[in-house]
Amino acid sequence: MSATVAVGRPHTRLEGADKVTGAARYAVEYPVRDVAYAQVVQSTVVRGVITAVHTDAALAVDGVLAVLHHGNAPRVAAGVDAELYRLQEPTVHYRGQIVAVVVAESSEAAREAARVVRLDYDEQPYRTELSAQDPELYQPAHINPSLPTDVVAGDVDAGFAAAEIQLDLLYRTPSYHNSPLEPHASTAQWHDGHLLVHDSDQGSASVRDILARLFELPPEAVRVVNTHVGGGFGGKQYCKVQTALAAMAARQVDRPVRLALTRQQMFGPVGYRTPTIQRVRLGADRDGRITTVVHDSVTQTSTVTEFAEQVAVYTRNMYAAANRRTTHRLARLDVPTPFWMRGPGHTPGSFALESALDELALACQVDPVELRLRNDTMIDPESGKPFTSRNLAACLHDGARRFGWADRNPTPRSEQGGRWLYGTGMAGSCYPARARPATASAAGYADGTFEVRINAADIGTGARTALWQVAADTLGVPSERVRIQVGDTALPRGELAGGSTGLASWSWAVVRACERLCDRLAELRGGVPAEGLLVEASTHEEVAAQATLPRYAYGAQFAEVRVDGETGEVRVRRLLGVFAVGRVVNPTTLRSQLIGGMTMGLSMALHEAGLFDVRYGTWANHDLASYHVSSNADVPAVEAYWVPDEDAQLNPVGVKGAGEIGIVGTAAAIANAVHHATGVRVRELPITVDKLLNT
């Protein structure tokens, strides 16, 4: 077949027109006959035992079909997932836990009935406050995803004591909440012992597996469809509580059930990024070369499931240092379980380390870009192996050039115009480049068209479009002759979209399936049977055989801010990032991912904070009116660029993934710029007026 070039060319999303015209269906929008609606009821106590459930008032609401609770709900298998073991026992583990579900003919009736459900509790003492002095802090067996909890190299104490420059710094980040446009939502229906779920998730294969185990069904009896997903940011990985409850309710009332959590209900039961307390100690010579780095992290988990965020892992691989120690400690509290959020671990961890490096640059009187270059390394400090590729220096150089960094006056509070103070800051960033096994199929038809099928999850990233481009190039045909199907467990298995592994994993399988199809067509001398030709390929053996090497994407973020010297108001004037993310499949969707991540980092730096009231065990700001995220007025022109980044030791396409790297480092760059503008170092996010004026 003749070669074509689709990879590397900008292309709008294949589903773009469907999304803007409303033709794209989301989890609770698929046409379903005789559908009922569910609404959840949440606990009003932090910890205790339910002693009575009063449902008479709810059942009296016109249209109510059932009120499910621990005393009457269908049983599910224990030991599958503690987060999904709801309505099975009277125990309350945290305030806001789902303790009942109302099912009704309309969403309005379900909501009204849920309002009048009453529960009695035997309340018990509770602990909800995260503290580095908590005597019950413990060392988990491992941290996410399955990494060593603590790592030590060299003689940290001696190295720090001997260092010419010594910094001992404390940083804090609050809890953060995923707030995708489409809430956690599901439509479930049973038919002849089979379960069909239209779900908003980042990986329908794992959701199907969990549901099959939960309801004790063979996997082939469960089908999960997630053709379109309205965002996830990590919060929709794996099966979530609303999916299990929708299936449970549908079985109870023997008809399809829709369950969409409200915005307020998403604050807690479906996860959030844990708050962090981070201590960073840096020892260096007067030229800014780091000799010792210590990064200690304290985070929280729930009493339901252990979730240990890998906060200090960023420090293990980013910069060279002979003496290194990274530790993680957990507080088990009566709070909802934290969960994945964009750039897990690396995002809060980079705020601490990249802020500390800015403080080190000032102490050594070395330019912050130059400081990072002096501590760059081609050898992974943790494993001792060479990185498969490391273009951090290229990102730093190109970013500094594009930003105009050389014209910067390094002295804090040196640039002022009227009441405004101006400052610039920067940070480095990295994120692992990994791949998971996947399976794809490719079909050729007598009319000269092709179809590629893989159960990938497009959560708004443009994944289906990028895979379509990869398929067209591998088949060697014009892209308009290729169709692609994703987002359905009826398709060959692809793992979840998360950790920047999606395109790297799925494209590998698509390439292999298309190559196999080309080989079969060559054997047939280009002839295609009237019924078409279908082949399938798996990457399980290839991925398993891949050598364990340090593989990373890199970036450098630069920020310019202005701060009102009288009021403390902070405005970001400009964000610029340069990244090394492997081969670029689609520049249009790549740019979208990078500026989206940087915008999320801006929101983290200036606006976002879950305000947790330890007295009541819940967030005081549990909606988008009071949990502030950046709006259009807050976001300046955000520029994203990338450098050539070839790496033959990744995957057939050579992609590293770009969903996470944009957010990593951005908050630190902005915090460093605020310090440059004001001379005030903010070590606890977000950067608010009180932290700038009350110093």
XYZ file of C-alpha atoms in Angstrom:
695
model
C 0.000 0.000 0.000
C 1.165 3.532 -0.671
C 2.501 5.441 2.301
C 0.508 8.360 3.679
C 1.354 10.748 6.475
C -1.425 11.427 8.959
C 0.658 11.274 12.136
C 2.143 14.657 12.978
C -0.509 16.656 11.158
C -3.055 18.779 13.045
C -6.611 17.480 12.881
C -9.794 18.471 14.665
C -11.523 15.804 16.734
C -13.511 13.271 14.734
C -16.429 13.618 17.147
C -16.236 17.408 17.355
C -19.342 18.073 15.277
C -21.361 15.528 17.278
C -20.348 17.213 20.521
C -21.226 20.746 19.495
C -24.549 19.692 17.928
C -25.604 17.485 20.845
C -25.493 14.258 18.853
C -22.825 12.782 21.139
C -24.480 10.781 23.904
C -23.156 10.753 27.459
C -23.881 8.310 30.273
C -27.402 9.461 31.163
C -28.402 10.640 27.683
C -28.822 7.362 25.823
C -32.461 6.670 24.848
C -33.821 4.016 27.207
C -37.451 2.933 27.505
C -39.202 2.883 30.875
C -36.230 4.437 32.643
C -36.344 5.347 36.351
C -34.193 7.874 38.189
C -32.137 7.509 41.334
C -30.999 10.007 43.945
C -28.566 9.285 46.770
C -28.890 10.093 50.467
C -25.700 10.917 52.364
C -24.835 10.465 56.013
C -25.003 13.505 58.272
C -22.578 12.114 60.850
C -18.845 11.542 60.575
C -18.620 8.133 62.183
C -21.144 5.795 63.690
C -23.747 3.115 63.126
C -27.190 3.495 61.550
C -29.814 2.426 64.069
C -32.990 3.196 62.090
C -34.061 4.254 58.588
C -37.336 6.177 58.231
C -38.699 5.907 54.692
C -42.473 6.468 55.062
C -42.343 10.122 53.993
C -40.172 9.297 51.004
C -42.361 6.408 49.862
C -45.382 8.701 50.075
C -43.953 11.000 47.386
C -45.818 10.441 44.135
C -43.778 8.368 41.697
C -41.348 6.842 44.174
C -40.635 3.183 43.399
C -38.231 2.194 46.178
C -35.900 3.403 48.893
C -32.822 1.216 49.131
C -30.704 1.035 52.286
C -28.615 -1.488 54.169
C -31.711 -3.284 55.411
C -33.281 -4.057 52.033
C -30.804 -3.452 49.196
C -29.740 -6.316 46.906
C -26.673 -8.077 48.257
C -23.341 -7.777 46.482
C -20.150 -9.748 46.971
C -17.920 -8.678 49.839
C -14.189 -8.259 49.413
C -14.351 -6.837 45.882
C -13.952 -3.129 46.586
C -14.667 -1.564 49.968
C -15.602 1.735 48.286
C -18.444 -0.042 46.467
C -19.729 -1.990 49.469
C -22.485 0.527 50.058
C -25.992 -0.195 51.395
C -24.667 -3.497 52.722
C -23.938 -2.631 56.361
C -24.995 0.005 58.890
C -21.469 1.340 59.484
C -20.740 4.983 58.623
C -17.081 5.675 57.857
C -17.240 9.398 56.988
C -19.654 12.275 56.665
C -21.252 12.268 53.231
C -21.073 8.498 52.786
C -23.989 7.264 50.679
C -26.390 5.495 53.026
C -29.584 5.247 50.947
C -30.809 5.517 47.357
C -34.270 6.630 46.246
C -35.646 5.397 42.905
C -38.563 7.186 41.263
C -40.356 7.807 37.992
C -38.746 11.235 37.634
C -35.566 12.907 38.799
C -37.654 15.548 40.578
C -39.576 12.945 42.579
C -36.358 11.121 43.443
C -34.716 14.297 44.696
C -37.736 15.325 46.787
C -38.028 11.859 48.314
C -34.311 11.759 49.112
C -34.738 15.048 50.964
C -37.226 13.516 53.420
C -35.454 10.227 54.149
C -34.414 10.241 57.808
C -31.817 8.081 59.525
C -30.947 7.634 63.203
C -27.322 7.077 64.184
C -25.307 5.909 67.123
C -22.515 8.475 66.739
C -18.938 7.590 67.635
C -15.758 9.630 68.238
C -13.809 10.562 65.128
C -10.503 11.967 63.854
C -10.469 14.237 60.804
C -7.471 16.569 61.092
C -4.265 15.983 59.151
C -1.159 16.832 61.169
C 2.529 16.091 60.803
C 2.573 15.604 64.586
C -0.136 12.944 64.551
C 1.163 10.134 66.813
C -0.738 7.601 64.679
C 1.075 8.377 61.434
C 2.283 5.163 59.834
C 4.443 3.952 56.979
C 2.351 2.174 54.320
C 3.689 -1.009 52.732
C 3.912 0.791 49.379
C 2.726 3.964 47.689
C 0.830 4.410 44.444
C 0.849 2.657 42.107
C 3.139 0.041 43.742
C 6.329 1.925 44.563
C 8.640 1.722 47.592
C 7.452 3.915 50.434
C 10.897 5.225 51.397
C 14.078 5.411 49.334
C 17.513 6.257 50.766
C 20.867 6.680 49.024
C 24.145 7.976 50.410
C 24.615 9.511 53.847
C 21.865 12.110 54.124
C 22.637 13.401 57.615
C 26.356 13.813 57.024
C 25.818 15.266 53.576
C 23.364 17.859 54.813
C 25.557 18.813 57.778
C 28.555 19.317 55.480
C 26.697 21.379 52.856
C 27.727 25.015 52.401
C 24.101 25.999 51.780
C 21.380 24.404 53.895
C 17.630 24.885 53.471
C 14.945 23.281 55.634
C 11.506 24.205 54.289
C 7.868 23.244 54.867
C 5.206 23.321 52.132
C 1.514 22.529 52.238
C -1.161 21.927 49.646
C -4.909 21.586 50.389
C -7.322 18.989 49.066
C -8.329 19.358 45.416
C -11.462 18.081 43.710
C -11.912 16.789 40.183
C -14.739 18.786 38.623
C -15.303 17.449 35.092
C -18.160 18.898 33.066
C -19.962 15.542 33.084
C -20.483 14.397 36.687
C -20.119 10.802 37.770
C -23.133 9.251 36.076
C -24.466 5.862 34.971
C -27.467 4.253 33.301
C -27.899 0.568 34.196
C -30.330 -2.031 32.859
C -30.708 -5.761 33.335
C -32.031 -8.203 30.727
C -32.101 -11.979 31.101
C -29.355 -11.944 33.691
C -27.133 -9.640 31.664
C -26.121 -6.153 32.793
C -25.685 -3.234 30.383
C -24.238 -0.008 31.778
C -23.693 3.287 29.998
C -21.094 4.868 32.210
C -18.902 7.930 32.593
C -15.558 6.314 33.292
C -11.946 6.291 32.151
C -11.777 2.559 31.524
C -14.845 0.456 30.842
C -12.928 -2.848 30.847
C -11.955 -2.528 34.504
C -15.474 -1.300 35.358
C -16.931 -4.396 33.707
C -14.573 -6.670 35.636
C -15.478 -5.067 38.964
C -19.232 -5.198 38.254
C -18.980 -8.863 37.254
C -17.285 -9.708 40.545
C -19.578 -7.475 42.575
C -22.756 -9.058 41.186
C -21.177 -12.522 40.787
C -21.603 -12.680 37.038
C -19.333 -14.021 34.290
C -17.560 -11.087 32.605
C -19.315 -11.797 29.308
C -22.646 -11.103 31.039
C -21.661 -7.468 31.642
C -21.261 -4.795 28.978
C -20.077 -1.259 29.759
C -20.282 1.543 27.190
C -18.381 4.824 27.525
C -18.335 6.094 23.943
C -18.186 9.722 25.087
C -16.928 10.881 28.486
C -17.176 14.487 29.605
C -13.823 14.692 31.360
C -12.275 12.729 34.179
C -8.870 14.095 35.326
C -8.242 10.765 37.083
C -11.416 10.847 39.170
C -13.232 8.366 36.899
C -10.636 5.628 36.881
C -12.092 2.279 37.890
C -15.664 1.582 38.944
C -17.171 4.293 41.126
C -19.984 4.129 43.627
C -22.750 5.549 41.417
C -22.170 2.798 38.842
C -22.619 0.029 41.381
C -25.641 1.737 42.934
C -27.349 2.253 39.554
C -26.955 -1.457 38.797
C -28.181 -2.357 42.277
C -31.223 -0.107 41.946
C -32.055 -1.395 38.465
C -32.054 -4.947 39.773
C -34.292 -3.932 42.688
C -36.992 -2.187 40.623
C -36.576 -4.417 37.534
C -36.247 -1.551 35.079
C -33.461 0.713 33.769
C -32.163 3.280 36.255
C -30.202 6.502 35.725
C -28.039 7.877 38.507
C -26.064 11.108 38.128
C -24.393 12.614 41.160
C -24.996 16.299 41.712
C -22.015 18.637 41.814
C -22.249 18.805 45.611
C -22.354 15.015 45.924
C -19.069 14.709 44.032
C -17.164 16.345 46.900
C -16.027 13.275 48.800
C -17.681 9.977 47.830
C -15.856 9.707 44.480
C -12.433 10.892 45.644
C -10.229 13.985 45.743
C -6.531 14.808 45.897
C -5.269 14.440 49.439
C -3.922 17.484 51.260
C -0.164 17.296 51.761
C 2.404 18.419 54.320
C 5.877 18.328 52.772
C 9.265 18.990 54.334
C 12.094 19.573 51.865
C 15.729 19.842 52.930
C 18.371 20.822 50.385
C 22.124 20.854 50.875
C 24.261 22.409 48.138
C 27.578 24.034 47.419
C 27.746 27.769 46.762
C 27.501 27.171 43.010
C 24.068 25.605 43.506
C 25.045 21.989 42.900
C 22.844 19.858 45.130
C 24.663 17.394 47.360
C 21.730 16.348 49.565
C 17.980 16.279 49.087
C 15.399 15.070 51.599
C 11.683 15.096 50.797
C 9.254 13.921 53.493
C 5.541 13.729 52.717
C 2.535 13.406 55.033
C -0.883 12.715 53.507
C -4.202 11.239 54.579
C -6.243 8.182 53.772
C -9.587 6.880 54.977
C -10.565 4.011 57.252
C -12.257 2.358 54.245
C -9.410 1.946 51.749
C -5.729 2.817 51.929
C -4.715 5.344 49.286
C -1.080 6.451 49.540
C -0.294 9.282 47.131
C 3.262 9.135 45.779
C 4.063 12.783 46.584
C 7.845 12.598 47.042
C 8.424 10.316 44.045
C 8.958 13.401 41.855
C 12.151 14.120 43.791
C 13.556 10.612 43.250
C 14.198 11.054 39.527
C 14.282 14.754 38.727
C 17.705 16.133 39.728
C 21.081 14.701 40.644
C 22.208 14.447 44.285
C 24.605 12.005 45.893
C 22.670 11.879 49.177
C 18.931 11.390 48.853
C 15.996 10.366 51.015
C 12.277 10.395 50.234
C 9.642 9.224 52.714
C 5.853 8.924 52.880
C 3.680 8.757 55.992
C -0.082 8.325 56.194
C -2.766 9.428 58.628
C -5.779 7.115 58.679
C -8.694 9.454 59.341
C -12.489 9.376 59.323
C -12.650 11.100 55.944
C -13.573 10.049 52.402
C -10.893 8.118 50.550
C -8.561 10.244 48.398
C -8.172 9.173 44.794
C -6.292 9.855 41.569
C -6.146 13.398 40.212
C -4.256 14.800 37.249
C -0.498 14.287 37.645
C -0.907 12.244 40.855
C 1.980 12.649 43.277
C 4.081 14.670 40.866
C 1.746 17.686 40.955
C 1.895 18.459 44.705
C 5.429 17.068 44.948
C 6.722 19.370 42.223
C 5.253 22.405 43.979
C 7.435 21.688 46.993
C 10.654 20.718 45.219
C 10.506 23.328 42.444
C 9.699 26.059 44.983
C 12.614 24.888 47.134
C 14.917 25.050 44.116
C 13.865 28.665 43.580
C 14.765 29.388 47.197
C 18.093 27.620 46.682
C 18.794 29.702 43.574
C 18.312 32.874 45.620
C 20.506 31.586 48.429
C 23.287 30.718 45.985
C 22.684 33.775 43.782
C 22.375 31.498 40.752
C 19.783 31.976 38.003
C 16.901 29.489 38.519
C 17.216 28.108 34.969
C 20.967 27.739 35.333
C 20.524 26.037 38.719
C 18.396 23.340 37.146
C 20.853 22.879 34.293
C 23.705 22.440 36.777
C 21.744 19.658 38.496
C 20.573 17.969 35.317
C 21.580 14.353 34.868
C 21.411 11.749 32.114
C 21.488 8.963 34.729
C 18.400 8.225 36.793
C 19.401 9.040 40.395
C 17.212 6.261 41.758
C 17.961 3.282 39.492
C 21.420 4.292 38.295
C 20.352 3.523 34.701
C 20.522 6.001 31.806
C 17.210 7.628 30.894
C 15.916 6.379 27.553
C 15.777 10.049 26.609
C 16.013 13.200 28.685
C 15.366 16.536 27.049
C 14.834 18.628 30.166
C 17.743 20.891 29.178
C 16.231 21.451 25.736
C 12.932 22.471 27.354
C 14.717 24.859 29.730
C 16.779 26.486 26.981
C 13.906 26.820 24.515
C 11.491 28.041 27.168
C 13.908 30.652 28.439
C 14.480 31.882 24.889
C 10.804 32.094 24.002
C 9.889 33.721 27.315
C 12.646 36.313 27.215
C 14.124 35.080 30.485
C 17.545 36.627 29.810
C 16.089 40.123 30.246
C 14.916 39.371 33.791
C 16.204 41.345 36.761
C 16.675 38.622 39.415
C 16.110 40.942 42.389
C 12.659 40.522 44.036
C 10.388 43.598 43.976
C 12.585 45.160 41.298
C 9.843 45.765 38.735
C 6.946 48.064 39.600
C 4.412 50.100 37.659
C 2.103 52.260 39.751
C 0.513 50.070 42.405
C 1.394 46.858 40.537
C 4.429 44.701 41.272
C 5.651 42.511 38.405
C 7.487 39.212 38.629
C 8.525 36.154 36.645
C 9.179 32.600 37.735
C 9.812 29.170 36.313
C 9.909 25.489 37.195
C 10.900 22.200 35.640
C 8.583 19.225 35.351
C 8.561 15.541 34.515
C 6.139 12.635 34.369
C 6.713 8.897 33.768
C 6.187 7.506 30.262
C 4.568 4.089 30.602
C 2.486 1.652 28.573
C -0.026 -1.054 29.433
C -0.915 -4.111 27.344
C -3.870 -3.816 24.979
C -5.657 -5.647 22.186
C -7.011 -4.193 18.934
C -8.623 -5.513 15.778
C -8.455 -4.248 12.212
C -10.837 -5.092 9.393
C -10.544 -4.553 5.639
C -13.519 -4.499 3.294
C -13.991 -5.073 -0.412
C -14.911 -1.425 -0.979
C -11.423 -0.356 0.089
C -12.373 0.892 3.552
C -11.017 -0.213 6.907
C -12.235 -0.294 10.481
C -10.114 -0.381 13.636
C -11.647 -1.401 16.958
C -10.236 -1.009 20.444
C -11.847 -0.371 23.802
C -9.981 2.868 24.401
C -11.511 5.663 26.489
C -11.678 9.102 24.919
C -12.336 11.385 27.891
C -12.135 14.532 25.785
C -8.438 14.227 24.939
C -8.893 13.432 21.255
C -7.688 9.844 21.689
C -9.937 8.389 18.982
C -8.644 10.957 16.493
C -4.994 10.219 17.273
C -5.591 6.466 17.006
C -7.339 7.008 13.663
C -4.267 8.875 12.414
C -1.957 6.095 13.606
C -4.138 3.464 11.926
C -4.217 5.306 8.599
C -0.427 5.613 8.480
C 0.134 1.990 9.457
C -2.348 0.805 6.817
C -0.803 3.187 4.296
C -4.143 4.524 3.087
C -5.806 7.959 3.127
C -7.341 8.571 6.536
C -10.823 9.119 5.080
C -10.917 5.402 4.254
C -10.480 4.447 7.906
C -13.146 4.229 10.610
C -12.484 3.719 14.303
C -14.590 2.420 17.169
C -13.753 2.996 20.855
C -15.460 3.045 24.257
C -17.285 -0.294 24.556
C -16.369 -3.553 26.288
C -17.757 -5.378 23.239
C -14.547 -4.233 21.506
C -11.054 -5.700 22.008
C -9.711 -4.820 25.427
C -7.807 -1.613 26.049
C -6.935 -0.495 29.558
C -7.968 2.759 31.177
C -7.059 6.312 30.239
C -4.826 7.462 33.063
C -1.263 8.222 34.007
C -0.515 9.425 30.469
C -0.559 5.779 29.320
C -3.596 5.824 27.051
C -2.260 6.704 23.608
C 1.090 5.005 24.263
C -0.712 1.744 25.075
C -3.565 1.774 22.576
C -1.510 2.971 19.596
C 0.880 0.061 20.122
C -1.985 -2.419 19.750
C -3.472 -0.518 16.792
C -0.127 -0.596 14.980
C 0.237 -4.332 15.511
C -3.335 -5.076 14.359
C -2.952 -2.938 11.246
C 0.426 -4.500 10.456
C -1.124 -7.950 10.742
C -3.954 -6.937 8.454
C -1.478 -5.613 5.877
C 0.404 -8.918 6.009
C -2.794 -10.893 5.424
C -3.806 -8.638 2.539
C -0.359 -9.084 1.008
C -0.825 -12.847 1.196
C -4.131 -12.417 -0.640
C -2.394 -10.114 -3.167
C -4.624 -7.226 -2.150
C -7.882 -9.098 -2.659
C -10.420 -8.821 0.126
C -13.147 -11.456 0.600
C -16.691 -10.205 0.064
C -17.395 -10.598 3.779
C -14.275 -8.661 4.682
C -11.136 -9.648 6.534
C -10.704 -9.248 10.300
C -7.537 -9.716 12.352
C -6.687 -9.089 15.996
C -3.424 -8.380 17.775
C -2.351 -8.160 21.408
C 0.675 -6.420 22.909
C 0.682 -8.358 26.171
C 3.863 -10.292 25.419
C 5.702 -7.273 24.007
C 4.847 -5.023 26.921
C 5.771 -7.720 29.447
C 9.126 -8.255 27.699
C 9.991 -4.547 27.602
C 13.063 -3.731 29.667
C 12.515 -1.802 32.891
C 14.170 1.530 32.120
C 13.611 5.108 33.304
C 11.273 6.681 30.728
C 9.976 10.222 31.261
C 8.384 13.203 29.588
C 9.838 16.582 30.567
C 8.825 20.206 30.592
C 9.711 23.715 31.678
C 6.995 26.177 32.702
C 7.444 29.955 32.837
C 5.037 32.463 34.400
C 4.663 36.225 34.560
C 2.452 37.756 37.246
C 1.424 41.138 38.559
C 0.442 41.740 42.171
C -1.462 44.733 43.501
C 0.819 46.152 46.187
C -2.121 47.539 48.158
C -4.726 44.777 47.948
C -2.578 41.698 47.313
C -4.586 40.721 44.222
C -2.587 38.357 41.989
C -3.065 38.177 38.240
C -1.164 35.834 35.952
C -0.298 37.747 32.800
C 1.384 34.977 30.844
C 2.091 31.250 30.979
C 4.523 29.530 28.634
C 5.544 25.900 28.612
C 7.947 23.867 26.513
C 7.720 20.086 26.664
C 9.451 16.910 25.511
C 6.687 14.338 25.079
C 8.019 11.999 22.419
C 6.560 11.886 18.935
C 3.656 14.231 18.319
C 0.676 12.467 16.737
C -1.757 15.398 16.567
C -0.457 18.914 17.308
C -3.992 20.254 17.743
C -5.011 17.867 20.516
C -1.532 17.901 22.064
C -1.636 21.664 22.461
C -5.106 21.352 23.982
C -3.839 18.861 26.554
C -0.826 20.960 27.503
C -2.631 24.279 27.898
C -5.419 22.477 29.758
C -2.919 21.088 32.249
C -1.215 24.468 32.643
C -4.574 26.151 33.219
C -5.357 23.570 35.892
C -1.984 24.374 37.484
C -2.864 28.071 37.482
C -6.133 27.219 39.202
C -4.202 25.202 41.789
C -1.804 28.075 42.430
C -4.348 30.862 42.903
C -7.842 29.517 43.458
C -8.485 25.890 44.344
C -8.676 24.677 47.925
C -11.013 22.280 49.636
C -11.822 24.020 52.915
C -12.255 21.085 55.260
C -14.038 21.711 58.550
C -12.499 19.215 60.967
C -15.355 19.730 63.456
C -17.987 18.437 61.063
C -15.829 16.221 58.858
C -16.776 17.803 55.565
C -15.860 20.521 53.120
C -17.436 23.899 53.690
C -17.094 24.761 49.996
C -18.645 21.762 48.282
C -19.892 23.336 45.063
C -18.499 25.412 42.203
C -19.880 28.619 43.708
C -17.476 28.376 46.649
C -14.822 25.927 45.431
C -13.124 28.365 43.101
C -11.614 27.279 39.795
C -10.048 29.492 37.167
C -12.486 31.083 34.744
C -11.794 32.770 31.413
C -11.037 36.066 33.154
C -8.255 34.407 35.171
C -6.485 32.700 32.296
C -4.153 34.726 30.079
C -2.759 33.676 26.724
C -1.243 30.277 27.498
C 1.484 29.152 25.137
C 2.553 25.544 24.726
C 5.460 24.361 22.600
C 7.447 21.159 22.287
C 10.944 20.118 21.311
C 12.017 17.137 19.182
C 12.094 14.121 21.458
C 12.861 10.864 19.697
C 13.026 7.758 21.845
C 13.329 4.302 20.305
C 12.728 2.535 23.609
C 9.095 3.528 24.157
C 6.566 1.993 21.757
C 6.137 1.680 17.981
C 4.724 5.196 17.616
C 7.212 6.797 20.017
C 4.701 8.718 22.161
C 5.198 9.481 25.846
C 1.773 10.864 26.751
C 0.902 14.455 27.602
C -2.193 14.408 29.793
C -0.308 15.004 33.043
C 2.877 16.930 32.271
C 1.184 20.313 31.717
C -0.017 20.638 35.309
C 3.228 19.404 36.880
C 5.412 22.388 37.747
C 2.942 25.119 36.810
C 1.856 26.015 40.351
C 5.496 26.268 41.435
C 6.337 28.525 38.490
C 3.526 30.889 39.493
C 4.476 30.820 43.185
C 8.064 31.593 42.237
C 6.884 34.489 40.080
C 4.813 35.859 42.974
C 7.883 35.790 45.185
C 9.902 37.581 42.516
C 7.190 40.266 42.317
C 6.634 40.767 46.052
C 9.531 39.275 47.986
C 6.978 37.179 49.898
C 7.452 33.422 49.780
C 4.133 31.552 49.888
C 4.692 27.936 50.884
C 1.036 27.004 51.358
C -1.337 27.000 48.400
C -3.401 28.695 47.186
C -1.713 32.099 47.015
C -4.374 34.328 48.533
C -4.472 37.944 49.627
C -4.041 37.196 53.330
C -0.777 35.339 52.721
C 0.704 38.298 50.881
C -0.488 41.121 53.138
C -0.140 39.507 56.573
C 3.622 39.007 56.368
